[in-house]
Amino acid sequence: MDHRWGFLIGFLGAVGLLGSGHGGQQPPETAAQRCFCQVRGVNLKRPCPFWNDISQCGRRDCAVKLCQSDEVPDGIKSASYKYSEEANNLIEECEQAERLGAVDESLSEETQKAVLQWTKHDDSSDNFCEADDIQSPDAEYVDLLLNPERYTGYKGPDAWMIWNVIYEENCFKPQTIKRPLNPLASGHGKSEENTFYSWLEGLCVEKRAFYRLISGLHASINVHLSARYLLQDTWLEKIWGHNITEFQQRFDGILTEGEGPRRLKNLYFLYLIELRALSKVVPFFERQDFQLFTGNKVQDAENKMLLLEILHEIKSFPLHFDENSFFAGDKKEANKLKEDFRLHFRNISRIMDCVGCLKCRLWGKLQTQGLGTALKILFSEKLIANMPESGPSYEFHLTRQEIVSLFNAFGRISTSVKELENFRNLLQNIH
């Protein structure tokens, strides 16, 4: 087997072995076994569209460090900034391609604006997320390296309400069926867990997949927070690292009444979905017309080369997820279900504007949009296949926001997979 995939396959194989029996009396399970044995440019000022009483996180770790205007490359700045003449021409060409190409200049100015409005509407009908308007005066640039995703102290009823609304109102779940270990619901127990998963298994494959994606995203974020936890905070320094107790509380099979390992299985499901999307979108990035505009031609060419190298590495993965079973039934019913799928996920992307911690909101919005972009790619296979080799792609294109979100979201879920190995090693000798 190709050595490039040795880590992933070896890791999954080791995880599978932890759950295999050999007969006779078994030694006491370690904490690692209980967790893993079953595993196989933003606008942070947008108002919450669902409720008004948002409690803003006052902790300093919730704050976001913004970029100053002179720190942003000319080719990346929005139209509200002044560009150099060359960068302005480059970005204008890029935006024309992203808006279904150039509009016929023989049309009146009013008609041109109308066509661009129609284009914007048509684009939104294919999107799984409600993207921020980067032309808005409230749009700001953020260097993600200066704002790492980690534990901020944002928790309690306000934080739980976000996930509760996502699960209870957007995962095709009736109110009568209670989600296991929901801290806002009373009367947890095995009966409720069994009821929930019996109901879940009775759903169509698409709706089950939707729940698993949301659960996987939730699990991935919890892994990040447990891996970069504030362990020590003094006037001299802050120390961030792995919090084993926090990880156990979220994923240990006993402490979570069997729910934790399910969450980790869903995390791997999310990983495979995003990996598959990246493998399918390669033709879009291979097109000669696709460029990474920063205003530096040499750097742009190098970045594109590195990007294609990563994508071809991903495409070579031998065990990609097969999404052909999705929306494969009656065409009319499949289209209706696909639209429901899109609208539910779009609603979740709007809920991220209700997160009270700005840094949590930043990473929540980015990862949600990244997953939404992955879904858009998976459901656009024919459009991607029919793209012209040159010139604007009229039926399928990705905005700069979608591209940034797609790769950063995959980076986050990949980090989660790696951190699971770290936690498994740390928990190996704990009972």
Coordinates of C-alpha atoms in Angstrom, one line a residue:
M1 CA 0.0 0.0 0.0
D2 CA 1.2 3.5 -0.7
H3 CA 3.1 4.8 2.3
R4 CA 1.4 8.2 2.1
W5 CA -1.8 6.6 3.4
G6 CA 0.0 4.3 5.9
F7 CA -0.8 6.6 8.9
L8 CA -4.5 6.8 8.2
I9 CA -5.0 3.1 7.4
G10 CA -2.7 2.0 10.2
F11 CA -4.6 4.2 12.6
L12 CA -8.0 2.9 11.6
G13 CA -6.7 -0.6 11.8
A14 CA -5.3 -0.1 15.3
V15 CA -8.6 1.4 16.3
G16 CA -10.4 -1.7 15.0
L17 CA -8.1 -4.0 16.8
L18 CA -8.9 -2.4 20.1
G19 CA -12.5 -3.6 19.8
S20 CA -11.7 -7.2 18.8
G21 CA -12.2 -10.0 21.3
H22 CA -9.9 -13.0 21.8
G23 CA -12.0 -15.0 24.3
G24 CA -11.4 -15.6 27.9
Q25 CA -11.2 -13.0 30.7
Q26 CA -10.4 -9.6 29.4
P27 CA -8.2 -7.1 31.3
P28 CA -9.8 -3.9 32.6
E29 CA -10.5 -1.4 29.8
T30 CA -8.3 1.6 29.7
A31 CA -9.7 5.0 29.2
A32 CA -8.3 4.9 25.6
Q33 CA -10.2 1.7 24.9
R34 CA -13.5 3.2 26.2
C35 CA -13.1 6.2 23.8
F36 CA -11.8 4.4 20.8
C37 CA -12.8 0.8 20.7
Q38 CA -15.9 1.4 18.5
V39 CA -14.3 4.0 16.2
R40 CA -14.0 2.8 12.7
G41 CA -12.6 37.2 4.9
V42 CA -15.6 37.2 7.7
N43 CA -18.2 39.5 9.1
L44 CA -18.3 38.9 12.8
K45 CA -20.8 41.7 13.4
R46 CA -23.8 40.2 11.6
P47 CA -26.8 40.1 14.0
C48 CA -28.2 36.8 15.2
P49 CA -31.3 36.2 13.1
F50 CA -33.1 34.0 15.7
W51 CA -32.9 35.7 19.1
N52 CA -31.7 39.0 20.5
D53 CA -30.5 38.3 24.0
I54 CA -27.0 37.1 23.1
S55 CA -24.5 37.2 26.0
Q56 CA -21.2 38.3 24.6
C57 CA -18.2 36.5 26.0
G58 CA -16.2 39.0 28.0
R59 CA -13.1 36.8 28.3
R60 CA -9.9 38.0 26.6
D61 CA -9.5 34.6 24.9
C62 CA -12.8 35.2 23.1
A63 CA -11.4 38.2 21.3
V64 CA -10.3 38.1 17.6
K65 CA -7.1 39.9 16.5
L66 CA -7.9 41.6 13.2
C67 CA -5.6 42.5 10.4
Q68 CA -4.8 46.2 9.7
S69 CA -5.5 47.3 6.1
D70 CA -1.8 47.6 5.3
E71 CA -1.2 44.0 6.3
V72 CA -3.6 42.6 3.7
P73 CA -2.2 41.8 0.2
D74 CA -3.6 44.1 -2.5
G75 CA -5.0 41.3 -4.5
I76 CA -7.1 40.0 -1.6
K77 CA -8.6 43.2 -0.5
S78 CA -12.3 43.8 -1.4
A79 CA -13.5 46.5 -3.7
S80 CA -13.9 48.9 -0.8
Y81 CA -10.1 49.2 -0.7
K82 CA -7.8 50.9 -3.2
Y83 CA -5.7 48.5 -5.4
S84 CA -2.6 49.0 -7.4
E85 CA -3.6 49.1 -11.1
E86 CA -2.2 45.6 -11.8
A87 CA -3.9 44.1 -8.8
N88 CA -7.1 45.8 -9.6
N89 CA -7.1 44.3 -13.1
L90 CA -6.3 40.9 -11.7
I91 CA -9.1 40.9 -9.2
E92 CA -11.6 42.3 -11.7
E93 CA -10.9 39.4 -14.0
C94 CA -11.3 37.0 -11.1
E95 CA -14.6 38.4 -10.1
Q96 CA -15.8 38.4 -13.6
A97 CA -15.1 34.6 -13.8
E98 CA -16.8 34.0 -10.5
R99 CA -19.9 35.9 -11.5
L100 CA -20.5 33.8 -14.6
G101 CA -18.1 35.8 -16.8
A102 CA -18.1 39.3 -18.1
V103 CA -21.5 41.0 -18.8
D104 CA -22.0 42.3 -22.4
E105 CA -20.9 45.9 -22.2
S106 CA -23.3 46.9 -25.0
L107 CA -26.2 46.5 -22.4
S108 CA -27.3 49.5 -20.5
E109 CA -25.8 50.0 -17.1
E110 CA -29.1 49.3 -15.4
T111 CA -29.4 46.0 -17.3
Q112 CA -25.8 45.0 -16.4
K113 CA -26.6 45.5 -12.8
A114 CA -29.8 43.4 -13.1
V115 CA -27.9 40.6 -14.7
L116 CA -25.3 40.5 -11.9
Q117 CA -28.2 40.5 -9.4
W118 CA -29.7 37.5 -11.2
T119 CA -26.3 35.8 -11.1
K120 CA -26.0 36.4 -7.4
H121 CA -29.4 35.0 -6.8
D122 CA -28.7 31.9 -9.0
D123 CA -25.4 31.4 -7.1
S124 CA -27.2 31.4 -3.7
S125 CA -29.7 28.8 -4.9
D126 CA -26.8 26.3 -5.1
N127 CA -25.0 27.3 -1.9
F128 CA -25.4 25.4 1.4
C129 CA -24.3 28.4 3.5
E130 CA -25.2 32.0 3.8
A131 CA -21.9 33.6 3.1
D132 CA -20.8 36.9 4.4
D133 CA -20.8 39.9 2.1
I134 CA -17.1 40.7 1.8
Q135 CA -18.0 44.1 0.3
S136 CA -19.8 45.1 3.5
P137 CA -18.3 47.9 5.6
D138 CA -18.5 45.4 8.5
A139 CA -16.3 42.8 6.7
E140 CA -12.9 42.4 8.3
Y141 CA -9.7 40.5 7.5
V142 CA -8.4 37.9 10.0
D143 CA -5.1 36.1 10.1
L144 CA -6.1 32.6 11.2
L145 CA -2.5 31.9 12.4
L146 CA -2.9 34.7 15.0
N147 CA -6.3 33.4 16.1
P148 CA -5.9 29.7 16.7
E149 CA -8.9 27.6 17.5
R150 CA -8.6 26.6 21.2
Y151 CA -10.5 26.6 24.5
T152 CA -11.7 30.1 25.4
G153 CA -13.8 29.5 28.4
Y154 CA -17.1 30.1 26.5
K155 CA -19.5 27.5 27.9
G156 CA -22.7 27.2 29.9
P157 CA -26.3 27.7 28.8
D158 CA -25.5 30.2 26.0
A159 CA -23.0 27.9 24.3
W160 CA -25.2 24.8 24.7
M161 CA -28.2 26.7 23.3
I162 CA -26.4 27.0 19.9
W163 CA -25.9 23.2 19.6
N164 CA -29.3 22.5 21.0
V165 CA -31.0 24.6 18.4
I166 CA -28.9 23.0 15.7
Y167 CA -29.7 19.4 16.7
E168 CA -33.3 20.0 17.8
E169 CA -34.5 22.1 14.9
N170 CA -32.3 21.3 12.0
C171 CA -31.5 17.6 12.0
F172 CA -34.9 16.4 10.7
K173 CA -35.7 15.4 14.3
P174 CA -39.2 15.5 15.7
Q175 CA -39.5 17.2 19.1
T176 CA -40.8 14.0 20.7
I177 CA -37.5 12.2 20.1
K178 CA -34.8 13.3 22.6
R179 CA -31.1 13.5 21.7
P180 CA -28.9 11.4 24.0
L181 CA -27.0 13.4 26.7
N182 CA -28.6 16.7 25.8
P183 CA -27.8 18.9 28.8
L184 CA -30.8 21.1 28.3
A185 CA -33.2 18.2 28.5
S186 CA -34.2 16.2 31.6
G187 CA -34.4 12.5 32.2
H188 CA -31.4 11.1 30.3
G189 CA -31.1 7.4 30.1
K190 CA -30.6 4.3 28.1
S191 CA -34.3 4.2 27.0
E192 CA -34.0 7.6 25.4
E193 CA -30.7 6.7 23.8
N194 CA -32.3 3.5 22.3
T195 CA -35.3 5.5 21.2
F196 CA -33.2 8.1 19.5
Y197 CA -31.0 5.7 17.6
S198 CA -33.9 3.4 16.6
W199 CA -35.5 6.5 15.1
L200 CA -32.3 7.5 13.5
E201 CA -31.7 4.2 11.8
G202 CA -35.2 4.4 10.4
L203 CA -34.4 7.5 8.4
C204 CA -33.3 7.6 4.8
V205 CA -29.6 7.4 4.2
E206 CA -29.4 11.2 3.4
K207 CA -31.0 12.3 6.6
R208 CA -28.8 9.9 8.7
A209 CA -25.8 11.3 6.9
F210 CA -26.9 14.9 7.7
Y211 CA -27.1 14.1 11.4
R212 CA -23.7 12.3 11.3
L213 CA -22.1 15.3 9.6
I214 CA -23.3 17.7 12.3
S215 CA -22.3 15.3 15.0
G216 CA -18.9 14.9 13.4
L217 CA -18.4 18.7 13.2
H218 CA -19.4 19.0 16.8
A219 CA -17.0 16.2 17.8
S220 CA -14.1 17.7 15.8
I221 CA -14.6 21.1 17.5
N222 CA -14.6 19.4 20.9
V223 CA -11.4 17.6 20.1
H224 CA -9.7 20.9 19.2
L225 CA -10.8 22.5 22.4
S226 CA -9.6 19.5 24.5
A227 CA -6.2 19.4 22.6
R228 CA -5.6 23.2 23.1
Y229 CA -6.9 23.7 26.6
L230 CA -5.7 26.5 28.8
L231 CA -3.7 24.5 31.4
Q232 CA -2.0 27.4 33.2
D233 CA -2.6 31.1 33.1
T234 CA -0.2 33.3 35.1
W235 CA 1.1 36.8 34.6
L236 CA 4.3 35.3 33.2
E237 CA 2.8 33.0 30.6
K238 CA -0.1 30.9 29.3
I239 CA 0.3 27.2 28.7
W240 CA -1.9 25.4 26.3
G241 CA -2.0 21.7 25.9
H242 CA -4.0 18.4 26.1
N243 CA -6.6 18.2 28.8
I244 CA -7.2 14.5 29.2
T245 CA -10.1 15.0 31.7
E246 CA -11.9 17.3 29.3
F247 CA -11.5 14.8 26.5
Q248 CA -12.8 11.9 28.6
Q249 CA -15.9 13.9 29.7
R250 CA -16.8 14.4 26.0
F251 CA -15.8 11.0 24.5
D252 CA -15.3 8.3 27.2
G253 CA -17.7 5.4 26.6
I254 CA -18.7 5.1 30.2
L255 CA -18.8 8.8 31.1
T256 CA -21.0 9.5 28.1
E257 CA -23.2 6.4 28.4
G258 CA -21.9 5.0 25.1
E259 CA -22.4 8.3 23.2
G260 CA -18.7 9.4 23.0
P261 CA -17.5 6.6 20.6
R262 CA -20.5 7.3 18.3
R263 CA -19.4 10.9 18.1
L264 CA -15.9 9.9 17.1
K265 CA -17.2 7.6 14.4
N266 CA -19.1 10.5 13.0
L267 CA -15.9 12.6 13.1
Y268 CA -14.3 10.1 10.7
F269 CA -17.4 10.1 8.5
L270 CA -17.0 13.9 8.2
Y271 CA -13.4 13.5 7.4
L272 CA -14.1 11.1 4.5
I273 CA -16.9 13.4 3.2
E274 CA -14.6 16.4 3.0
L275 CA -11.7 14.3 1.6
R276 CA -14.0 13.0 -1.1
A277 CA -15.1 16.5 -2.0
L278 CA -11.5 17.7 -2.4
S279 CA -10.8 14.8 -4.8
K280 CA -13.8 15.6 -6.9
V281 CA -13.1 19.3 -7.3
V282 CA -9.6 18.9 -8.7
P283 CA -10.7 19.8 -12.3
F284 CA -11.8 23.2 -11.1
F285 CA -8.4 24.1 -9.7
E286 CA -6.5 22.5 -12.7
R287 CA -8.1 24.9 -15.2
Q288 CA -5.6 27.4 -16.6
D289 CA -7.9 30.3 -15.8
F290 CA -7.9 29.5 -12.1
Q291 CA -5.4 31.7 -10.3
L292 CA -4.8 32.5 -6.6
F293 CA -4.8 36.3 -6.7
T294 CA -2.6 38.0 -4.1
G295 CA -1.0 40.6 -6.3
N296 CA 2.3 38.6 -6.4
K297 CA 2.4 36.6 -9.6
V298 CA 5.4 34.5 -8.6
Q299 CA 3.8 33.6 -5.3
D300 CA 0.5 32.9 -6.9
A301 CA 2.0 30.4 -9.3
E302 CA 3.9 28.7 -6.5
N303 CA 0.8 28.5 -4.4
K304 CA -1.2 27.0 -7.2
M305 CA 1.5 24.4 -7.8
L306 CA 1.5 23.4 -4.1
L307 CA -2.3 23.4 -4.1
L308 CA -2.5 20.9 -7.0
E309 CA 0.2 18.8 -5.4
I310 CA -2.0 18.4 -2.3
L311 CA -5.1 17.7 -4.3
H312 CA -3.5 15.0 -6.4
E313 CA -2.2 13.4 -3.2
I314 CA -5.8 13.4 -1.9
K315 CA -7.2 12.0 -5.2
S316 CA -4.8 9.1 -5.0
F317 CA -6.4 7.9 -1.7
P318 CA -7.7 4.4 -2.5
L319 CA -10.7 4.2 -0.1
H320 CA -12.8 7.3 -0.9
F321 CA -16.3 7.6 0.3
D322 CA -18.9 6.6 -2.3
E323 CA -21.7 9.2 -2.3
N324 CA -23.6 7.7 -5.3
S325 CA -26.3 6.3 -2.9
F326 CA -27.3 9.8 -2.0
F327 CA -30.4 11.2 -3.7
A328 CA -30.6 8.2 -6.0
G329 CA -34.3 7.4 -5.7
D330 CA -37.3 9.0 -7.5
K331 CA -36.0 12.1 -9.2
K332 CA -38.7 14.4 -8.0
E333 CA -38.5 13.2 -4.4
A334 CA -34.7 13.2 -4.6
N335 CA -34.7 16.9 -5.7
K336 CA -37.1 17.8 -2.9
L337 CA -34.9 16.0 -0.3
K338 CA -31.8 17.7 -1.7
E339 CA -33.4 21.1 -1.3
D340 CA -34.5 20.3 2.3
F341 CA -30.9 19.1 2.9
R342 CA -29.5 22.4 1.6
L343 CA -32.0 24.6 3.5
H344 CA -31.4 22.9 6.8
F345 CA -27.6 23.3 6.4
R346 CA -28.0 26.9 5.3
N347 CA -30.0 27.5 8.5
I348 CA -27.2 26.1 10.6
S349 CA -24.7 28.5 8.9
R350 CA -27.0 31.4 10.0
I351 CA -27.1 30.1 13.6
M352 CA -23.3 30.6 13.8
D353 CA -24.0 34.3 13.9
C354 CA -25.6 33.7 17.3
V355 CA -22.4 32.5 19.0
G356 CA -21.4 34.9 21.7
C357 CA -17.7 34.2 21.6
L358 CA -16.1 36.0 18.6
K359 CA -13.3 33.6 18.2
C360 CA -15.7 30.6 18.5
R361 CA -17.9 32.3 16.0
L362 CA -15.0 32.8 13.6
W363 CA -14.0 29.2 13.6
G364 CA -17.6 28.0 13.7
K365 CA -18.5 30.0 10.6
L366 CA -15.4 29.0 8.8
Q367 CA -15.8 25.2 9.4
T368 CA -19.5 25.3 8.7
Q369 CA -19.0 27.1 5.4
G370 CA -16.2 24.6 4.6
L371 CA -18.5 21.7 5.1
G372 CA -21.2 23.5 3.1
T373 CA -18.7 24.0 0.2
A374 CA -17.8 20.3 0.4
L375 CA -21.5 19.4 0.0
K376 CA -21.9 21.8 -2.9
I377 CA -19.0 20.1 -4.6
L378 CA -20.4 16.6 -4.0
F379 CA -23.8 17.6 -5.5
S380 CA -22.2 19.3 -8.5
E381 CA -20.3 16.4 -10.1
K382 CA -21.9 16.7 -13.6
L383 CA -21.4 20.5 -13.5
I384 CA -17.7 20.1 -12.7
A385 CA -17.3 17.5 -15.4
N386 CA -18.8 19.8 -18.0
M387 CA -16.7 22.9 -17.2
P388 CA -14.9 24.4 -20.2
E389 CA -11.1 24.1 -20.3
S390 CA -10.7 27.8 -20.5
G391 CA -12.9 30.9 -20.0
P392 CA -15.4 31.5 -17.2
S393 CA -17.2 28.5 -15.7
Y394 CA -20.9 29.4 -16.0
E395 CA -22.5 26.6 -14.1
F396 CA -19.9 25.8 -11.3
H397 CA -17.5 28.0 -9.6
L398 CA -16.2 28.7 -6.1
T399 CA -15.7 32.1 -4.5
R400 CA -12.6 33.0 -2.6
Q401 CA -14.5 32.6 0.6
E402 CA -15.6 29.1 -0.3
I403 CA -12.1 28.1 -1.2
V404 CA -10.5 29.5 2.0
S405 CA -13.2 27.8 4.1
L406 CA -13.0 24.5 2.2
F407 CA -9.3 24.0 2.9
N408 CA -9.2 25.4 6.4
A409 CA -12.2 23.2 7.4
F410 CA -10.3 20.2 6.0
G411 CA -7.2 21.3 7.9
R412 CA -9.3 21.4 11.1
I413 CA -10.8 17.9 10.7
S414 CA -7.4 16.5 9.7
T415 CA -6.0 18.0 12.9
S416 CA -8.7 16.3 14.8
V417 CA -7.8 12.9 13.3
K418 CA -4.2 13.5 14.3
E419 CA -5.1 14.6 17.8
L420 CA -7.2 11.4 18.4
E421 CA -3.9 9.5 18.0
N422 CA -2.3 11.8 20.6
F423 CA -5.1 11.4 23.1
R424 CA -5.2 7.6 22.6
N425 CA -1.5 7.5 23.5
L426 CA -2.0 9.7 26.5
L427 CA -4.9 7.6 27.8
Q428 CA -3.4 4.2 27.2
N429 CA -2.4 3.5 30.8
I430 CA -5.4 5.2 32.5
H431 CA -8.2 3.0 33.8

